[in-house]
Tab-separated table of C-alpha atoms in Angstrom:
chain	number	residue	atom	x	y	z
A	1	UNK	CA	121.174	-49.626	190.123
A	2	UNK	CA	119.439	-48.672	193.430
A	3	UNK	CA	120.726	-45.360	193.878
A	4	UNK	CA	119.266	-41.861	195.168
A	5	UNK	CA	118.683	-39.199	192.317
A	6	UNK	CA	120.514	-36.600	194.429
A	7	UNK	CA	124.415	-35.744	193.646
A	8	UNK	CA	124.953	-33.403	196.534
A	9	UNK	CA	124.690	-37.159	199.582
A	10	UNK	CA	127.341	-38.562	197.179
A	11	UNK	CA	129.694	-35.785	195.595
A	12	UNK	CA	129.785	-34.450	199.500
A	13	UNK	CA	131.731	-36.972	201.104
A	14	UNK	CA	133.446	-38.109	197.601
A	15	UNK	CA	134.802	-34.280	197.833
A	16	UNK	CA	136.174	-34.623	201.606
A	17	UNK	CA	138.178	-38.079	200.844
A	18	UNK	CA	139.909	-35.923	198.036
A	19	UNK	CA	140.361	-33.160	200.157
A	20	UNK	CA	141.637	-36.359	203.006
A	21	UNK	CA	143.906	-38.078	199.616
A	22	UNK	CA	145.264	-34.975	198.764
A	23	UNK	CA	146.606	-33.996	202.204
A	24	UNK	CA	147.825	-37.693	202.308
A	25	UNK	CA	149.798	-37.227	199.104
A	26	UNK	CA	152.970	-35.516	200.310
A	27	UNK	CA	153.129	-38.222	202.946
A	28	UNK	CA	152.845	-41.101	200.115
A	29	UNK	CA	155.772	-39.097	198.330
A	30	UNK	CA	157.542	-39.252	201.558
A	31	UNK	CA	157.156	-42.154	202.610
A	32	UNK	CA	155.601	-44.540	200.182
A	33	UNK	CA	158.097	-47.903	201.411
A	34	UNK	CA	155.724	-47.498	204.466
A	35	UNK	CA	152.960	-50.814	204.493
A	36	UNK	CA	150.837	-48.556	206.634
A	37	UNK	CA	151.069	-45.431	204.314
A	38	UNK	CA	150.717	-47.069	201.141
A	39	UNK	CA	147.332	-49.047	202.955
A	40	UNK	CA	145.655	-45.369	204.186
A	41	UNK	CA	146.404	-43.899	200.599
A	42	UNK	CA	144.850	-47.026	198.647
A	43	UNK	CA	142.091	-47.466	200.979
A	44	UNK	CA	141.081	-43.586	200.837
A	45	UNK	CA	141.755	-43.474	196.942
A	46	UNK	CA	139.405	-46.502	196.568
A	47	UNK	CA	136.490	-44.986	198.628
A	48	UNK	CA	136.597	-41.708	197.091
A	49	UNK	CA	136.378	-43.375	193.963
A	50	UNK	CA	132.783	-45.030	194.867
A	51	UNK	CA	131.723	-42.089	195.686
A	52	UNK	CA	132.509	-40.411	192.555
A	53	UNK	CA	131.438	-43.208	190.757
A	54	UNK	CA	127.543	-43.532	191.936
A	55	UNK	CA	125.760	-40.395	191.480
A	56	UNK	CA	122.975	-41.707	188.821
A	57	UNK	CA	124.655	-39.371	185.972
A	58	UNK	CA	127.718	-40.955	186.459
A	59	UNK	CA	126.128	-44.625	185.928
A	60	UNK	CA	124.168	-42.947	183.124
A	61	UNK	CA	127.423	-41.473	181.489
A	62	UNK	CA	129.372	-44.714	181.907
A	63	UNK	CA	127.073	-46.836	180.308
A	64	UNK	CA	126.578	-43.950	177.232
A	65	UNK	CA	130.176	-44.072	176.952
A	66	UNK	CA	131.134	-47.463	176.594
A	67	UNK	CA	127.939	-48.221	174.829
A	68	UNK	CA	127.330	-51.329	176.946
A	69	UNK	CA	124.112	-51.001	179.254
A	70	UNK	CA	124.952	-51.658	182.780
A	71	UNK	CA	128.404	-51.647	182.916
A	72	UNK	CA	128.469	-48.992	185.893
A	73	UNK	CA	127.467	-51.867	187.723
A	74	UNK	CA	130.326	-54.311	187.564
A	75	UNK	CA	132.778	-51.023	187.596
A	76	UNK	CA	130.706	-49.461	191.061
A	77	UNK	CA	130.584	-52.822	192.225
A	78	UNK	CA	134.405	-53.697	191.646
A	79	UNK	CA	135.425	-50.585	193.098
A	80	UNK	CA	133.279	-51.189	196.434
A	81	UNK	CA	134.556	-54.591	196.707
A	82	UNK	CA	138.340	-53.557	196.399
A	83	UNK	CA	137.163	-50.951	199.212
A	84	UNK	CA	136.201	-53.826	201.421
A	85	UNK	CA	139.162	-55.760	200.902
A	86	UNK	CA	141.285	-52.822	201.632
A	87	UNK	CA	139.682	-51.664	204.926
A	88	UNK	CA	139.927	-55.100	205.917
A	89	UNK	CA	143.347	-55.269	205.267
A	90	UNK	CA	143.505	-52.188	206.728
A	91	UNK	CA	142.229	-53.293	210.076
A	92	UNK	CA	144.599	-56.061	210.201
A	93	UNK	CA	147.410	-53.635	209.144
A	94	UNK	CA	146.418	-51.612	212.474
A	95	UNK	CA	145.515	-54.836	214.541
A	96	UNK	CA	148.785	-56.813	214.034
A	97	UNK	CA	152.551	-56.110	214.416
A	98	UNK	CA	154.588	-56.204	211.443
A	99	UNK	CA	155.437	-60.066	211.172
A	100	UNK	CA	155.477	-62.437	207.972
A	101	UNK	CA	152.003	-64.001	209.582
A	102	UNK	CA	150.570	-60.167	209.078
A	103	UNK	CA	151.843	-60.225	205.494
A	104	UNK	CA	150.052	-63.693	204.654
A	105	UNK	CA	146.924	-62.484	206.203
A	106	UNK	CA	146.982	-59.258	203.825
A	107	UNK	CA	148.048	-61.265	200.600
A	108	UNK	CA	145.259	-64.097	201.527
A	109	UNK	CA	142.327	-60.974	201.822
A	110	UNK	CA	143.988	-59.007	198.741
A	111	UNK	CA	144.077	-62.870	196.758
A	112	UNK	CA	140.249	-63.508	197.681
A	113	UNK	CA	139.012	-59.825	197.098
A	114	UNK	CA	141.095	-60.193	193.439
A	115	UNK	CA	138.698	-63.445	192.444
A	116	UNK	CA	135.440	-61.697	193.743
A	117	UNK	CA	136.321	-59.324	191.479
A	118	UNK	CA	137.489	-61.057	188.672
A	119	UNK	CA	134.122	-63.245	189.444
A	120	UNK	CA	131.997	-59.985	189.096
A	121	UNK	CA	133.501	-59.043	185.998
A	122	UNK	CA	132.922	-62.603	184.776
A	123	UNK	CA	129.258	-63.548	185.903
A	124	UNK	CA	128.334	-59.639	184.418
A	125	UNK	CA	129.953	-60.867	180.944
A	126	UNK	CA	127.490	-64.125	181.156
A	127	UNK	CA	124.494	-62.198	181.999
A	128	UNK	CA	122.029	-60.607	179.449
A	129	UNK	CA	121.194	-57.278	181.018
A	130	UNK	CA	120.230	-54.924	177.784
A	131	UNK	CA	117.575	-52.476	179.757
A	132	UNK	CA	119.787	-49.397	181.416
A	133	UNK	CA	118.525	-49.696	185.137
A	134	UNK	CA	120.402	-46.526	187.020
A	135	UNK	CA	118.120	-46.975	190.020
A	136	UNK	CA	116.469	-50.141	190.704
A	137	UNK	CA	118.846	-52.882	189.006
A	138	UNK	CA	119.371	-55.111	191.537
A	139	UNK	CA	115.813	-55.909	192.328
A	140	UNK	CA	115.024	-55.952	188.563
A	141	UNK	CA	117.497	-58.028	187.466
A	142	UNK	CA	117.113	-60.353	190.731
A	143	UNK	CA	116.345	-62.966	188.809
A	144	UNK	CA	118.252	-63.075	185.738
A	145	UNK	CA	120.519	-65.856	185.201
A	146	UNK	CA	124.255	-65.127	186.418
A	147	UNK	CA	123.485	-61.150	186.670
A	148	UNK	CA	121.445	-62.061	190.246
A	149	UNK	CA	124.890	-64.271	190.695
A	150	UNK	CA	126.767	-60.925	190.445
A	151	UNK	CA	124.341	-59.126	192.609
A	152	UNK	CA	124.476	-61.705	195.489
A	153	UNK	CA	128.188	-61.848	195.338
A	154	UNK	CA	129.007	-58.165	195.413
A	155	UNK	CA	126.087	-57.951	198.536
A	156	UNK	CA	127.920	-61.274	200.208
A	157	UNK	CA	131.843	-59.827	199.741
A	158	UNK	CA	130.137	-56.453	201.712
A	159	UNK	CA	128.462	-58.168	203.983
A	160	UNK	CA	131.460	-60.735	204.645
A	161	UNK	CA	134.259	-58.189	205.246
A	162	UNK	CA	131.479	-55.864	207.676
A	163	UNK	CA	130.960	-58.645	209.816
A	164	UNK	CA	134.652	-59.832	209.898
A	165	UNK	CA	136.275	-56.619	210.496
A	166	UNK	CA	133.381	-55.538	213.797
A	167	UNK	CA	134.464	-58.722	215.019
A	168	UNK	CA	138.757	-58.067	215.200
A	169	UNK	CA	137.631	-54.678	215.653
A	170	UNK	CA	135.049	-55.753	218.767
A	171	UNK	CA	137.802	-57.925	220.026
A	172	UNK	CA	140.865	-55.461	220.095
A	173	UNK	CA	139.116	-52.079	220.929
A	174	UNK	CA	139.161	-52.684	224.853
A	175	UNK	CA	143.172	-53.127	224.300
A	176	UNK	CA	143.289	-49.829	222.688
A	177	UNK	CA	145.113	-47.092	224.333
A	178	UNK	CA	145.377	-44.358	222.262
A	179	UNK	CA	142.331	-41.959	222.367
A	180	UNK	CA	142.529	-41.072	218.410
A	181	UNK	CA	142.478	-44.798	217.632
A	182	UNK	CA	139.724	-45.754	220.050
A	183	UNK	CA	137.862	-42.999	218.306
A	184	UNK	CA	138.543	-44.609	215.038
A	185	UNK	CA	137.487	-47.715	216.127
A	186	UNK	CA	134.231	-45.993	217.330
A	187	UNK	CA	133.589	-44.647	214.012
A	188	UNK	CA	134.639	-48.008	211.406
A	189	UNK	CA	132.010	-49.958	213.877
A	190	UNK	CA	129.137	-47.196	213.582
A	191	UNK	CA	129.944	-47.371	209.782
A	192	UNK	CA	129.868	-51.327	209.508
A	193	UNK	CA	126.529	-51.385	211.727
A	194	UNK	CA	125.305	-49.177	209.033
A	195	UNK	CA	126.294	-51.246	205.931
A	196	UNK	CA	124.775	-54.351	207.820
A	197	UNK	CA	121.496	-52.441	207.785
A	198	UNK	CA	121.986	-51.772	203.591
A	199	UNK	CA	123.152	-55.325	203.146
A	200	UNK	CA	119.815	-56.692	205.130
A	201	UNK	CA	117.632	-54.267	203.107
A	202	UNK	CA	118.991	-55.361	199.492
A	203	UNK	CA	119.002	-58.917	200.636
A	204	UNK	CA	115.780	-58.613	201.778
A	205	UNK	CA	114.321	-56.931	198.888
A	206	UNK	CA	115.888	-59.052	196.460
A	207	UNK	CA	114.552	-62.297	198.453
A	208	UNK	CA	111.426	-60.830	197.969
A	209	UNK	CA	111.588	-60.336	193.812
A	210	UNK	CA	112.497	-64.177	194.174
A	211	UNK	CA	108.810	-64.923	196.297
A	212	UNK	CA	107.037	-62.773	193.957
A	213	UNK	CA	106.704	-59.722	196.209
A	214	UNK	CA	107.350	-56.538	195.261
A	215	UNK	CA	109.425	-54.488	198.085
A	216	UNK	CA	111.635	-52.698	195.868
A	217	UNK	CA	111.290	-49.778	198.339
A	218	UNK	CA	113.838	-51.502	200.662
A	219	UNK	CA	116.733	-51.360	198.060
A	220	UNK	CA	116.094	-48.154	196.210
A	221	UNK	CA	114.834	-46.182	199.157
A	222	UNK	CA	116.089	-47.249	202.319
A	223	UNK	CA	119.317	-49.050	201.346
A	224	UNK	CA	121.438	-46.182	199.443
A	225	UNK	CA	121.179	-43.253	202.893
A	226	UNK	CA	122.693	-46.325	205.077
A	227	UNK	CA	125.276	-46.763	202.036
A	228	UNK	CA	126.622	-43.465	202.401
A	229	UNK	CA	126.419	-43.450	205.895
A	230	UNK	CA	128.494	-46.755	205.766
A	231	UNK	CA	131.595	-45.666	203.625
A	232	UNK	CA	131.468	-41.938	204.943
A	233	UNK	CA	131.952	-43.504	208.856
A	234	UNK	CA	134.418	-45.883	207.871
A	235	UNK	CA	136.545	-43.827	205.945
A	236	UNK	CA	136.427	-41.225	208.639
A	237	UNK	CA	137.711	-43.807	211.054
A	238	UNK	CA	140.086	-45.066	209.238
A	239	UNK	CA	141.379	-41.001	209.167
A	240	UNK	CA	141.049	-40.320	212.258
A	241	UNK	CA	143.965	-42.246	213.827
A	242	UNK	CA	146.493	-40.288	211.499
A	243	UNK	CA	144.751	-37.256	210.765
A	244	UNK	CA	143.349	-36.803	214.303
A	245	UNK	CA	147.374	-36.702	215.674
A	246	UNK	CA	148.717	-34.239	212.796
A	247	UNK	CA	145.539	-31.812	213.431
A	248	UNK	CA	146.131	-31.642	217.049
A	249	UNK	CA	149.749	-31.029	216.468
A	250	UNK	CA	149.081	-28.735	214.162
A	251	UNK	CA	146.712	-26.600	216.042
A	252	UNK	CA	149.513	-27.122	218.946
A	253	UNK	CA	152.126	-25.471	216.813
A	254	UNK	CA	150.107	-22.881	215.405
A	255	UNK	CA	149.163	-21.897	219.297
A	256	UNK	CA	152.633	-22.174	220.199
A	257	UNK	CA	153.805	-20.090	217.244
A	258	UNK	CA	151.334	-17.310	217.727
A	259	UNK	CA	152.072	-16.957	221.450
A	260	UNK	CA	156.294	-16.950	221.245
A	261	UNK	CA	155.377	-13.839	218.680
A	262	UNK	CA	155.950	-11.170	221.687
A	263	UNK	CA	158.928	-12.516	223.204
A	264	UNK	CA	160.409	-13.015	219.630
A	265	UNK	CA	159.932	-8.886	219.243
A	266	UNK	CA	161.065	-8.102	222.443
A	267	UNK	CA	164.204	-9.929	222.142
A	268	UNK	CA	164.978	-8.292	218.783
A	269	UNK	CA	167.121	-5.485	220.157
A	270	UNK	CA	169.448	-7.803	221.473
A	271	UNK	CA	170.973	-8.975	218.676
A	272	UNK	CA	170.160	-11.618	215.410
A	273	UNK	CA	169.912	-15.121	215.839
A	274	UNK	CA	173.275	-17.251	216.003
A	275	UNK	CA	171.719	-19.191	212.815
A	276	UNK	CA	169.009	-16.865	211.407
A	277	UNK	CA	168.213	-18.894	208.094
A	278	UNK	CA	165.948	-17.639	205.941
A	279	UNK	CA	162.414	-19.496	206.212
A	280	UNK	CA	159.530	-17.762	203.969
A	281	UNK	CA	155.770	-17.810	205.169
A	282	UNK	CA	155.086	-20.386	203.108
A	283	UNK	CA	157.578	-22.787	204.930
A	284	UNK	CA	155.964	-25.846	206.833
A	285	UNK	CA	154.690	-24.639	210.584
A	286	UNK	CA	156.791	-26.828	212.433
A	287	UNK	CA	159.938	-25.247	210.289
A	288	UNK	CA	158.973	-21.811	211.174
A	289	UNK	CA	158.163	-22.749	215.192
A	290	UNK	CA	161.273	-23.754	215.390
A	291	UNK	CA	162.845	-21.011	213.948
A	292	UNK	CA	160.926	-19.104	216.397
A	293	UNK	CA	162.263	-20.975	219.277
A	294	UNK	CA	165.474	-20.641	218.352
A	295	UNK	CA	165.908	-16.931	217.892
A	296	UNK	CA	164.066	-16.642	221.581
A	297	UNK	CA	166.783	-19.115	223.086
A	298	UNK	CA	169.713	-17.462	221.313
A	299	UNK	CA	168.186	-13.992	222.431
A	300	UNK	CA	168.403	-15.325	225.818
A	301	UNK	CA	171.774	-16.647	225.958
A	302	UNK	CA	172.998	-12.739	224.793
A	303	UNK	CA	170.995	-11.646	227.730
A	304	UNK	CA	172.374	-14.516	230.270
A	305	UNK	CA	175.067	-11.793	231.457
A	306	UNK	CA	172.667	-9.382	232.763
A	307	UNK	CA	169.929	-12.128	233.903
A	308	UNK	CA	169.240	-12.026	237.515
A	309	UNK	CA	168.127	-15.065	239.259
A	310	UNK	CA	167.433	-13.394	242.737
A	311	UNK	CA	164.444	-11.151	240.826
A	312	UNK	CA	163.513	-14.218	238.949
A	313	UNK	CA	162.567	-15.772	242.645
A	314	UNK	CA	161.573	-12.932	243.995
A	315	UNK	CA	158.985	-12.166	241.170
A	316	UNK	CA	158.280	-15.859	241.351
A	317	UNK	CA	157.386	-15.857	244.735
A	318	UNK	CA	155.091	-12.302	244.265
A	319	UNK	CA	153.283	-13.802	241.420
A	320	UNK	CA	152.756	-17.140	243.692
A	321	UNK	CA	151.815	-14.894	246.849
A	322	UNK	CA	149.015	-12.880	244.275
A	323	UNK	CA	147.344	-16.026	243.554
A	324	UNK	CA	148.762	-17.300	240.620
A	325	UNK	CA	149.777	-21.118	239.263
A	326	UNK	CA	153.026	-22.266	239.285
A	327	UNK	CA	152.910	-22.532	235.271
A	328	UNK	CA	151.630	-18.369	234.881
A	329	UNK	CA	153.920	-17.573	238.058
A	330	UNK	CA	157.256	-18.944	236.098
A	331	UNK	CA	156.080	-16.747	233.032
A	332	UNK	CA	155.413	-13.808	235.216
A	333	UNK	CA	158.507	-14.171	236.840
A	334	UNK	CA	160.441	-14.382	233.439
A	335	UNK	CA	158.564	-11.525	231.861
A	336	UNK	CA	159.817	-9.286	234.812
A	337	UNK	CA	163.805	-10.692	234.763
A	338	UNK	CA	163.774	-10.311	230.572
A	339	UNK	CA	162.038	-6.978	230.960
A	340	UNK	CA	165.017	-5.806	233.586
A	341	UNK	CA	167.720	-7.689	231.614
A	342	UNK	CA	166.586	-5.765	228.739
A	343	UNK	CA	167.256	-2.526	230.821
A	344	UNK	CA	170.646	-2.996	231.287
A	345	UNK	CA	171.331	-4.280	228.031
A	346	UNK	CA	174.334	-3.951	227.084
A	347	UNK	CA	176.303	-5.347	230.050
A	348	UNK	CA	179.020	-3.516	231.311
A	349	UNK	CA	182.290	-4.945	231.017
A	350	UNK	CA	182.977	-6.896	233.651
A	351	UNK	CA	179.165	-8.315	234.076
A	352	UNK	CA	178.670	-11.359	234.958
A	353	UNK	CA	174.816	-11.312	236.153
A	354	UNK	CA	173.540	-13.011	239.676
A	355	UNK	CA	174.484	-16.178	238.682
A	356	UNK	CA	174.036	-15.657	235.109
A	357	UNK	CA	174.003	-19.471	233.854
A	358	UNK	CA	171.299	-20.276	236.722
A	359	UNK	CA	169.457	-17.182	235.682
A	360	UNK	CA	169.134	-18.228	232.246
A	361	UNK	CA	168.020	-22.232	233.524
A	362	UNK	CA	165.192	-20.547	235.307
A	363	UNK	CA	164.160	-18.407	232.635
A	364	UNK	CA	164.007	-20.198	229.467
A	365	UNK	CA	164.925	-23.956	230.485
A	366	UNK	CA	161.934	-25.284	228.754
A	367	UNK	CA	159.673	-24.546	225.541
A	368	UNK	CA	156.732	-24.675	228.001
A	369	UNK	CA	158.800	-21.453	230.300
A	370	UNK	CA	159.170	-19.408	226.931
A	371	UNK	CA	155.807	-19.669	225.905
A	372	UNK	CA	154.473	-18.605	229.465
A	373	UNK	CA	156.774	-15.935	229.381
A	374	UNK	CA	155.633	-14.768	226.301
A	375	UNK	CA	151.783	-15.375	227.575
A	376	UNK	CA	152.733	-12.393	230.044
A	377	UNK	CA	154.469	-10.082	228.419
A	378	UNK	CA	150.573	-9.721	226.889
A	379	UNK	CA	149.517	-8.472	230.331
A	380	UNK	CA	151.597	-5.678	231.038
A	381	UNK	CA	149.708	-4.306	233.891
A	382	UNK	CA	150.551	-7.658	236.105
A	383	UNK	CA	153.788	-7.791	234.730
A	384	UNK	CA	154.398	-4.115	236.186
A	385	UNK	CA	152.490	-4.919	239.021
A	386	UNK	CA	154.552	-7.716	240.363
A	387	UNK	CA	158.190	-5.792	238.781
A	388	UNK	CA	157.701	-2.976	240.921
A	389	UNK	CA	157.218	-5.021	244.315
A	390	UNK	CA	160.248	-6.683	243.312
A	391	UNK	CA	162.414	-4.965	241.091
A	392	UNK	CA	165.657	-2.997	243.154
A	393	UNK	CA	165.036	0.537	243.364
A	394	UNK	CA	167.796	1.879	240.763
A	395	UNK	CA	166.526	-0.652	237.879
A	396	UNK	CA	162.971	0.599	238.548
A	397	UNK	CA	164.309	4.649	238.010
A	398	UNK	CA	165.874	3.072	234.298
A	399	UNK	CA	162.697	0.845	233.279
């Protein structure tokens, strides 16, 4: 079999599709009724198991195993052909709405992958292979009655389902909108250019062993880099339009999350949460943001009573007249009416705030206003800076 000696160009990406599978796996669990969820799993299960599958001590240890020489072969080649059927039902998957013509189209590719398989199985059975050939077996069996059969229909299926899925691909990409997917569709095209390159080497090579030539070199040299190169790319494109989403989002929340940290603190001494649950460090991000959020909103509403919404638009104005953005002038402005609120916490009886309710609307009336406030409280000096051109004389002598 016409692979390279080295592990590390196969075991590599064969380690980062189980790294991709297993961060898919809670999903599955989730939500395995989904057609799309179930496709991503199946299609990144199947191309990490190629990968595992071809590193030359792998071939070796299958065929020592099973005591038949060769038999890698039909297993490395079943397993790649399944992987083409599935990203091209994968790209139909993402190409089509759900409809009962998408559902024929998927059974029709799954039904015709099925036979090329069962047909590899079947021409490997006919064919007498008995020398072990972990590197160059397609060129030296290129001949061999139904075995070069096998070999041209494994190469074909490949090349097929490349060519096919560039063209929907090629076709739909300019209707894409989403920068993630577009991205994805980048990637599966750079990847199928690639495995048109392997296919044209093997074919070539093989082509040759039937002239009488001897250009082995193309399949046991050139081909295998491009083959790697092929399933890495397309498997990273078909991740990127669900991973690339969840990552940014993630990396969003875990922003977000560090930055509400300091108004979270300073809101403390006003009280617990309405609904303080209990949610451990080891509770998903998105949990724990929004635990965040809430104890910062119901810290707020305690301090609506001594908000003031004249020094919010006073500060507001400052920070606008010092040169700030309307985004870090809102936060400014809500770091210096928290920071007095907070000095005349508790409220008398009797308080009722400058306009309490409005107060509170300008303060915190959006996650974007919290998190800005919480930017500045991290810059004290401005804070203090634009407080004491604002703040009333008697809450100045108390903060």
């Amino acid at each position: 079999m016409s692979l390279s000696g080295l592990h590390i160009p196969y075991l590599l990406p064969a380690l980062l599709l189980t790294v991709a599978l297993a961060l898919k796996a809670p999903t599955f669990l989730r939500a395995w009724q989904d057609s799309d969820v179930r496709a991503t799993t199946l299609l990144l299960l199947l191309a990490a198991a190629v990968f595992v599958s071809v590193p030359p001590a792998v071939i070796h240890g299958v065929n020592s195993v099973t005591g038949v020489p060769n038999l890698a072969a039909a297993w490395v080649y079943s397993l790649l052909t399944a992987f083409c059927g599935s990203c091209l039902a994968m790209v139909v998957t993402w190409r089509e709405r759900p409809s009962p013509r998408r559902s024929r189209v998927i059974r029709r590719i799954w039904l015709l992958y099925s036979g090329i398989i069962a047909a590899l199985w079947a021409t490997f059975l006919l064919a007498d292979v008995p020398d072990e050939r972990v590197y160059d077996l397609d060129t030296y069996y290129a001949t061999e009655p139904w075995m070069r059969e096998h070999i041209l229909l494994y190469l074909t299926a490949h090349m097929v389902s490349a060519l096919v899925a560039a063209y929907l691909i090629w076709t739909w990409i300019s209707k894409v909108r989403s920068a993630w997917l577009k991205a994805g569709l980048v990637f599966l095209q750079a990847g199928y250019a690639f495995g048109l390159v392997f296919d044209i080497a093997k074919f070539t090579a093989i082509g040759a062993r039937w002239s009488g030539r001897d250009l082995d070199w193309l399949s046991t040299t050139v081909a295998p880099p491009f083959a790697i190169l092929d399933a890495s790319l397309v498997a990273v494109g078909f991740i990127l339009p669900q991973g690339g989403p969840f990552l940014q989002k993630w990396i969003g929340d875990q922003i977000s999350f560090r930055r509400l940290r300091r108004l979270e603190l300073v809101l403390r001494g006003v009280g617990p949460s309405v609904a303080d649950a209990r949610v451990g460090v080891f509770a998903p991000l998105d949990l724990r943001l929004l635990q965040r959020q809430q104890r910062i909103h119901d810290g707020l509403l305690r301090l609506a009573p001594v908000l003031d919404a004249a020094l919010w638009l006073r500060a507001f104005d400052a920070a606008g007249a010092a040169g700030y953005a309307e985004g870090p002038a809102r936060g400014i402005a809500g770091a210096v009416t928290v920071r007095a609120a907070l000095a005349a916490w508790p409220p008398q009886a009797g308080t009722t705030g400058s306009a309490g309710a409005d107060a509170l609307r300008r303060v915190g009336s959006g996650e974007s206003d919290i998190e800005a406030i919480s930017r500045a409280l991290h810059r004290a000096r401005v804070v203090e800076s634009i407080r004491v051109r604002v703040a009333p004389s008697e809450t100045r002598a108390h903060v």
